[in-house]
Coordinates of N, CA and C in Angstrom, one line a residue:
M29 N 0.8 -1.2 0.0 CA 0.0 0.0 0.0 C 0.9 1.3 0.0
G30 N 2.0 1.2 -0.6 CA 2.9 2.3 -0.6 C 2.6 3.2 -1.8
K31 N 3.2 4.4 -1.7 CA 3.0 5.4 -2.8 C 3.9 5.1 -3.9
K32 N 3.6 5.5 -5.1 CA 4.5 5.4 -6.2 C 5.5 6.5 -6.1
A33 N 6.7 6.2 -6.5 CA 7.8 7.2 -6.4 C 7.5 8.4 -7.3
G34 N 7.7 9.6 -6.7 CA 7.5 10.8 -7.5 C 6.0 11.2 -7.6
S35 N 5.2 10.8 -6.7 CA 3.7 11.2 -6.8 C 3.3 12.2 -5.7
S36 N 4.3 12.7 -4.9 CA 3.9 13.6 -3.9 C 3.7 15.0 -4.5
W37 N 3.0 15.8 -3.8 CA 2.7 17.2 -4.2 C 4.0 18.0 -4.3
L38 N 5.0 17.7 -3.4 CA 6.2 18.4 -3.5 C 7.0 18.1 -4.8
T39 N 6.9 16.9 -5.2 CA 7.6 16.5 -6.5 C 6.9 17.2 -7.6
A40 N 5.6 17.3 -7.6 CA 4.9 18.0 -8.7 C 5.3 19.5 -8.7
V41 N 5.5 20.1 -7.6 CA 5.9 21.5 -7.5 C 7.3 21.7 -8.0
K42 N 8.2 20.8 -7.6 CA 9.6 20.8 -8.1 C 9.6 20.7 -9.6
R43 N 8.8 19.8 -10.1 CA 8.8 19.6 -11.5 C 8.3 20.8 -12.3
A44 N 7.3 21.5 -11.7 CA 6.8 22.7 -12.3 C 7.8 23.8 -12.4
F45 N 8.7 23.9 -11.3 CA 9.6 25.0 -11.3 C 11.0 24.7 -11.9
R46 N 11.2 23.4 -12.2 CA 12.5 23.0 -12.7 C 12.6 23.5 -14.2
S47 N 13.9 23.9 -14.6 CA 14.1 24.3 -15.9 C 14.2 23.0 -16.8
P48 N 13.6 23.1 -18.0 CA 13.6 21.9 -18.8 C 15.0 21.5 -19.3
T49 N 15.2 20.3 -19.6 CA 16.5 19.8 -20.2 C 16.5 20.2 -21.7
K50 N 17.7 20.1 -22.3 CA 17.8 20.4 -23.7 C 17.0 19.5 -24.6
D51 N 17.0 18.2 -24.3 CA 16.2 17.3 -25.1 C 14.7 17.5 -25.0
S52 N 14.2 17.7 -23.8 CA 12.8 17.9 -23.6 C 12.4 19.3 -24.2
E53 N 13.4 20.2 -24.2 CA 13.1 21.6 -24.8 C 12.9 21.4 -26.3
K54 N 13.8 20.6 -26.9 CA 13.6 20.5 -28.4 C 12.3 19.8 -28.7
K55 N 11.9 18.8 -27.9 CA 10.7 18.1 -28.1 C 9.5 19.0 -27.9
A56 N 9.6 19.8 -26.8 CA 8.6 20.7 -26.5 C 8.4 21.8 -27.5
T57 N 9.5 22.3 -28.1 CA 9.4 23.4 -29.1 C 8.7 22.8 -30.4
A58 N 9.1 21.6 -30.7 CA 8.5 21.0 -31.9 C 7.0 20.8 -31.7
A59 N 6.7 20.3 -30.5 CA 5.3 20.0 -30.2 C 4.5 21.3 -30.1
T60 N 5.2 22.4 -29.5 CA 4.5 23.7 -29.4 C 4.3 24.3 -30.8
R61 N 5.2 24.1 -31.7 CA 5.0 24.7 -33.0 C 3.8 24.0 -33.7
Q62 N 3.8 22.7 -33.6 CA 2.7 21.9 -34.2 C 1.4 22.4 -33.6
R63 N 1.3 22.5 -32.3 CA 0.1 22.9 -31.6 C -0.3 24.3 -32.1
E64 N 0.7 25.2 -32.2 CA 0.3 26.6 -32.6 C -0.2 26.6 -34.0
E65 N 0.4 25.8 -34.9 CA 0.0 25.8 -36.3 C -1.5 25.3 -36.3
Q66 N -1.8 24.2 -35.5 CA -3.1 23.7 -35.5 C -4.1 24.7 -35.0
E67 N -3.7 25.4 -33.9 CA -4.5 26.5 -33.3 C -4.8 27.6 -34.3
Q68 N -3.8 28.0 -35.1 CA -4.0 29.0 -36.1 C -4.9 28.6 -37.2
E69 N -4.8 27.3 -37.6 CA -5.7 26.8 -38.6 C -7.2 26.8 -38.1
E70 N -7.3 26.3 -36.8 CA -8.6 26.3 -36.2 C -9.2 27.7 -36.1
E71 N -8.3 28.7 -35.7 CA -8.8 30.1 -35.6 C -9.2 30.6 -36.9
E72 N -8.5 30.3 -38.0 CA -8.9 30.8 -39.3 C -10.3 30.2 -39.7
K73 N -10.5 28.9 -39.4 CA -11.8 28.3 -39.7 C -12.9 28.9 -38.9
K74 N -12.6 29.2 -37.6 CA -13.6 29.9 -36.8 C -13.9 31.3 -37.3
R75 N -12.9 32.0 -37.7 CA -13.1 33.3 -38.3 C -14.0 33.2 -39.5
E76 N -13.7 32.3 -40.4 CA -14.4 32.1 -41.6 C -15.9 31.8 -41.3
K77 N -16.2 31.0 -40.3 CA -17.5 30.7 -39.9 C -18.2 31.9 -39.3
R78 N -17.5 32.6 -38.5 CA -18.0 33.8 -37.8 C -18.4 34.9 -38.9
R79 N -17.6 35.0 -39.9 CA -17.8 36.0 -40.9 C -19.2 35.8 -41.6
W80 N -19.5 34.5 -41.8 CA -20.8 34.2 -42.4 C -22.0 34.4 -41.5
L81 N -21.7 34.4 -40.2 CA -22.8 34.6 -39.2 C -23.3 36.0 -39.2
F82 N -22.5 37.0 -39.4 CA -22.9 38.3 -39.2 C -23.4 39.1 -40.5
R83 N -22.8 38.7 -41.6 CA -23.3 39.4 -42.9 C -23.2 38.4 -44.1
K84 N -23.8 38.8 -45.1 CA -23.8 38.0 -46.3 C -22.5 38.4 -47.1
P85 N -22.0 37.6 -47.9 CA -20.8 37.9 -48.7 C -21.1 39.0 -49.7
S86 N -20.2 39.8 -49.9 CA -20.3 40.9 -50.9 C -19.2 40.9 -51.9
S87 N -19.2 41.8 -52.8 CA -18.2 41.7 -53.8 C -16.8 42.2 -53.2
H88 N -16.8 42.8 -52.1 CA -15.6 43.2 -51.4 C -14.8 42.0 -50.9
D89 N -15.5 40.9 -50.5 CA -14.9 39.8 -50.0 C -14.0 39.0 -51.0
H90 N -14.5 39.0 -52.2 CA -13.8 38.3 -53.3 C -13.2 39.3 -54.2
P91 N -11.8 39.4 -54.2 CA -11.2 40.4 -55.1 C -11.4 40.0 -56.6
A92 N -11.4 41.0 -57.4 CA -11.5 40.8 -58.8 C -10.3 40.1 -59.4
P93 N -10.4 39.3 -60.4 CA -9.2 38.6 -61.0 C -8.1 39.7 -61.4
P94 N -6.9 39.4 -61.2 CA -5.8 40.4 -61.5 C -5.8 40.8 -63.0
T95 N -5.7 42.0 -63.3 CA -5.6 42.5 -64.7 C -4.2 42.4 -65.1
P96 N -3.9 42.5 -66.4 CA -2.5 42.4 -66.9 C -1.6 43.5 -66.4
S97 N -2.1 44.7 -66.1 CA -1.3 45.7 -65.6 C -0.9 45.4 -64.1
T98 N -1.8 44.8 -63.4 CA -1.5 44.4 -62.0 C -0.5 43.3 -62.0
Q99 N -0.6 42.4 -62.9 CA 0.4 41.3 -63.0 C 1.8 41.8 -63.4
A100 N 1.8 42.8 -64.2 CA 3.1 43.4 -64.6 C 3.7 44.1 -63.4
R101 N 2.9 44.8 -62.6 CA 3.5 45.5 -61.4 C 4.0 44.5 -60.4
L102 N 3.2 43.3 -60.2 CA 3.7 42.3 -59.3 C 5.0 41.7 -59.8
A103 N 5.1 41.5 -61.0 CA 6.4 40.9 -61.6 C 7.5 41.8 -61.4
S104 N 7.3 43.1 -61.4 CA 8.4 44.1 -61.3 C 8.9 44.3 -59.9
L105 N 8.2 43.7 -58.9 CA 8.7 43.8 -57.5 C 10.1 43.2 -57.4
S106 N 10.9 43.9 -56.8 CA 12.3 43.5 -56.6 C 12.4 42.4 -55.6
V107 N 13.4 41.6 -55.7 CA 13.7 40.5 -54.7 C 14.0 41.0 -53.3
P108 N 14.7 42.1 -53.1 CA 15.0 42.6 -51.7 C 13.7 42.9 -51.0
E109 N 12.7 43.5 -51.7 CA 11.5 43.9 -51.0 C 10.8 42.6 -50.5
A110 N 10.8 41.6 -51.3 CA 10.2 40.3 -50.9 C 10.9 39.7 -49.8
A111 N 12.3 39.8 -49.8 CA 13.1 39.2 -48.7 C 12.8 40.0 -47.4
A112 N 12.7 41.3 -47.5 CA 12.4 42.1 -46.3 C 11.0 41.7 -45.7
D113 N 10.0 41.5 -46.6 CA 8.7 41.1 -46.1 C 8.8 39.7 -45.4
S114 N 9.6 38.8 -46.0 CA 9.7 37.5 -45.4 C 10.4 37.6 -44.0
A115 N 11.4 38.4 -44.0 CA 12.2 38.6 -42.7 C 11.2 39.2 -41.7
E116 N 10.4 40.2 -42.1 CA 9.5 40.8 -41.1 C 8.5 39.7 -40.6
Q117 N 8.0 38.9 -41.6 CA 7.1 37.8 -41.2 C 7.7 36.8 -40.3
R118 N 9.0 36.4 -40.5 CA 9.7 35.5 -39.7 C 9.9 36.1 -38.3
H119 N 10.2 37.4 -38.2 CA 10.4 38.1 -36.9 C 9.0 38.1 -36.2
A120 N 8.0 38.5 -36.9 CA 6.7 38.5 -36.3 C 6.2 37.1 -35.8
L121 N 6.5 36.1 -36.5 CA 6.2 34.7 -36.1 C 7.0 34.4 -34.9
A122 N 8.3 34.7 -34.9 CA 9.2 34.4 -33.7 C 8.7 35.2 -32.5
V123 N 8.3 36.4 -32.6 CA 7.7 37.2 -31.5 C 6.4 36.5 -31.0
A124 N 5.6 36.1 -31.9 CA 4.3 35.4 -31.5 C 4.6 34.1 -30.8
V125 N 5.6 33.4 -31.2 CA 5.9 32.1 -30.6 C 6.5 32.4 -29.2
A126 N 7.4 33.4 -29.1 CA 7.9 33.7 -27.8 C 6.9 34.2 -26.8
T127 N 5.9 35.0 -27.3 CA 4.9 35.5 -26.5 C 4.0 34.3 -26.0
A128 N 3.7 33.4 -26.9 CA 2.8 32.3 -26.5 C 3.5 31.4 -25.5
A129 N 4.8 31.2 -25.7 CA 5.6 30.4 -24.7 C 5.6 31.1 -23.4
A130 N 5.8 32.4 -23.3 CA 5.9 33.1 -22.1 C 4.5 33.0 -21.4
A131 N 3.4 33.2 -22.1 CA 2.1 33.1 -21.5 C 1.8 31.7 -21.0
E132 N 2.3 30.7 -21.7 CA 2.1 29.3 -21.3 C 2.8 29.1 -20.0
A133 N 4.1 29.6 -19.9 CA 4.9 29.4 -18.7 C 4.3 30.2 -17.5
A134 N 3.7 31.4 -17.8 CA 3.1 32.1 -16.7 C 1.9 31.4 -16.2
V135 N 1.1 30.8 -17.1 CA -0.1 30.0 -16.7 C 0.3 28.8 -15.8
A136 N 1.4 28.1 -16.3 CA 1.8 27.0 -15.5 C 2.3 27.4 -14.2
T137 N 3.0 28.5 -14.1 CA 3.6 28.9 -12.8 C 2.4 29.3 -11.9
A138 N 1.4 30.0 -12.4 CA 0.3 30.4 -11.6 C -0.5 29.2 -11.1
Q139 N -0.6 28.2 -11.9 CA -1.3 27.0 -11.5 C -0.5 26.3 -10.4
A140 N 0.8 26.2 -10.6 CA 1.6 25.6 -9.6 C 1.6 26.3 -8.2
A141 N 1.6 27.7 -8.3 CA 1.5 28.5 -7.1 C 0.1 28.3 -6.4
A142 N -0.9 28.2 -7.2 CA -2.2 28.0 -6.6 C -2.3 26.6 -5.9
E143 N -1.7 25.6 -6.6 CA -1.7 24.2 -6.0 C -0.9 24.2 -4.7
V144 N 0.2 24.9 -4.7 CA 1.0 24.9 -3.4 C 0.2 25.6 -2.3
A145 N -0.4 26.7 -2.7 CA -1.2 27.4 -1.6 C -2.3 26.6 -1.1
R146 N -3.0 25.8 -2.0 CA -4.1 24.9 -1.6 C -3.6 23.8 -0.7
L147 N -2.4 23.3 -1.1 CA -1.9 22.1 -0.3 C -1.3 22.5 1.0
T148 N -0.8 23.8 1.1 CA -0.2 24.2 2.4 C -1.2 24.8 3.4
R149 N -2.3 25.1 2.9 CA -3.4 25.7 3.8 C -3.9 24.5 4.6
P150 N -4.0 24.8 6.0 CA -4.6 23.7 6.8 C -6.0 23.5 6.5
S151 N -6.4 22.2 6.7 CA -7.8 21.8 6.3 C -8.8 22.4 7.4
T152 N -10.0 22.5 7.0 CA -11.0 23.1 7.9 C -11.2 22.3 9.2
S153 N -11.1 20.9 9.1 CA -11.3 20.1 10.2 C -10.1 20.3 11.2
F154 N -8.9 20.5 10.7 CA -7.8 20.8 11.6 C -7.9 22.1 12.3
V155 N -8.4 23.1 11.6 CA -8.6 24.4 12.3 C -9.7 24.3 13.3
R156 N -10.7 23.6 13.1 CA -11.8 23.4 14.0 C -11.3 22.6 15.3
Q157 N -10.5 21.6 15.0 CA -9.9 20.8 16.2 C -9.0 21.7 17.0
H158 N -8.3 22.5 16.3 CA -7.3 23.4 17.1 C -8.1 24.4 18.0
C159 N -9.2 25.0 17.4 CA -10.0 25.9 18.2 C -10.7 25.1 19.4
A160 N -11.1 23.9 19.2 CA -11.7 23.1 20.3 C -10.7 22.9 21.4
A161 N -9.4 22.5 21.0 CA -8.3 22.3 21.9 C -8.0 23.5 22.8
V162 N -8.1 24.7 22.1 CA -7.8 25.9 22.9 C -8.9 26.2 23.9
V163 N -10.1 25.9 23.5 CA -11.3 26.1 24.5 C -11.1 25.2 25.7
I164 N -10.8 23.9 25.4 CA -10.6 22.9 26.5 C -9.5 23.3 27.4
Q165 N -8.4 23.7 26.8 CA -7.2 24.1 27.6 C -7.5 25.3 28.5
T166 N -8.3 26.3 27.9 CA -8.6 27.5 28.7 C -9.5 27.1 29.9
A167 N -10.5 26.2 29.7 CA -11.4 25.8 30.8 C -10.6 25.1 31.8
F168 N -9.7 24.2 31.5 CA -8.9 23.4 32.4 C -8.0 24.3 33.2
R169 N -7.4 25.3 32.6 CA -6.5 26.2 33.3 C -7.3 27.1 34.3
G170 N -8.5 27.5 33.9 CA -9.3 28.2 34.8 C -9.7 27.4 36.1
Y171 N -10.0 26.1 35.8 CA -10.3 25.2 36.9 C -9.1 25.1 37.9
L172 N -7.9 24.9 37.3 CA -6.7 24.8 38.1 C -6.4 26.1 38.9
A173 N -6.7 27.2 38.3 CA -6.5 28.5 39.0 C -7.4 28.6 40.2
R174 N -8.7 28.3 40.0 CA -9.7 28.4 41.0 C -9.4 27.4 42.2
R175 N -8.9 26.2 41.8 CA -8.6 25.3 42.9 C -7.4 25.8 43.7
A176 N -6.4 26.3 43.0 CA -5.2 26.9 43.7 C -5.6 28.0 44.6
L177 N -6.5 28.9 44.1 CA -7.0 30.0 45.0 C -7.7 29.5 46.2
R178 N -8.5 28.5 46.0 CA -9.3 27.9 47.2 C -8.3 27.4 48.2
A179 N -7.3 26.7 47.7 CA -6.3 26.1 48.6 C -5.5 27.3 49.4
L180 N -5.2 28.3 48.7 CA -4.5 29.5 49.3 C -5.4 30.1 50.4
R181 N -6.7 30.2 50.1 CA -7.6 30.8 51.1 C -7.7 29.9 52.3
G182 N -7.7 28.6 52.1 CA -7.7 27.7 53.2 C -6.5 27.9 54.1
L183 N -5.3 28.0 53.4 CA -4.1 28.3 54.2 C -4.1 29.6 55.0
V184 N -4.6 30.6 54.4 CA -4.7 31.9 55.1 C -5.6 31.8 56.3
K185 N -6.8 31.1 56.2 CA -7.7 30.9 57.3 C -7.0 30.1 58.4
L186 N -6.2 29.1 58.0 CA -5.5 28.2 59.0 C -4.5 29.0 59.7
Q187 N -3.8 29.9 59.0 CA -2.8 30.7 59.7 C -3.5 31.7 60.6
A188 N -4.6 32.2 60.2 CA -5.3 33.2 61.1 C -5.8 32.5 62.4
L189 N -6.1 31.2 62.4 CA -6.5 30.5 63.6 C -5.3 30.3 64.5
V190 N -4.1 30.1 64.0 CA -2.9 29.8 64.8 C -2.4 31.1 65.3

């Protein structure tokens, strides 16, 4: 009837505050990326559904097919501008990933702190028992004090007779 190793609440708290190892970090980042990509896809699907909820499609939603002059302008875009756009996109993606990771870590830390607070707080039955013990001790000490005072009065009367 023993506990399994590592199942105590203290172990869980230690695990929550321990910095991850390099191997688990790589696995976590890959898993995090996949999860974020899935979340983005789901969010896009939700947005698409929401868009249809509020209004009917209009001609503004579907752009007109590109004209030859538009195609010529797009072809004349220089490569450095496209590279700058992709660098900005990569930076924005990196910032978003870092922000999501920081938010996830903050949530995990807050949950661990709440769990520690919940586990370190004395239970209500313990508090109730403690209050009952204090009341009993107070009554007993009062009884002992009255008994000692009665004995002292008896001694004083005895001395007065002698």
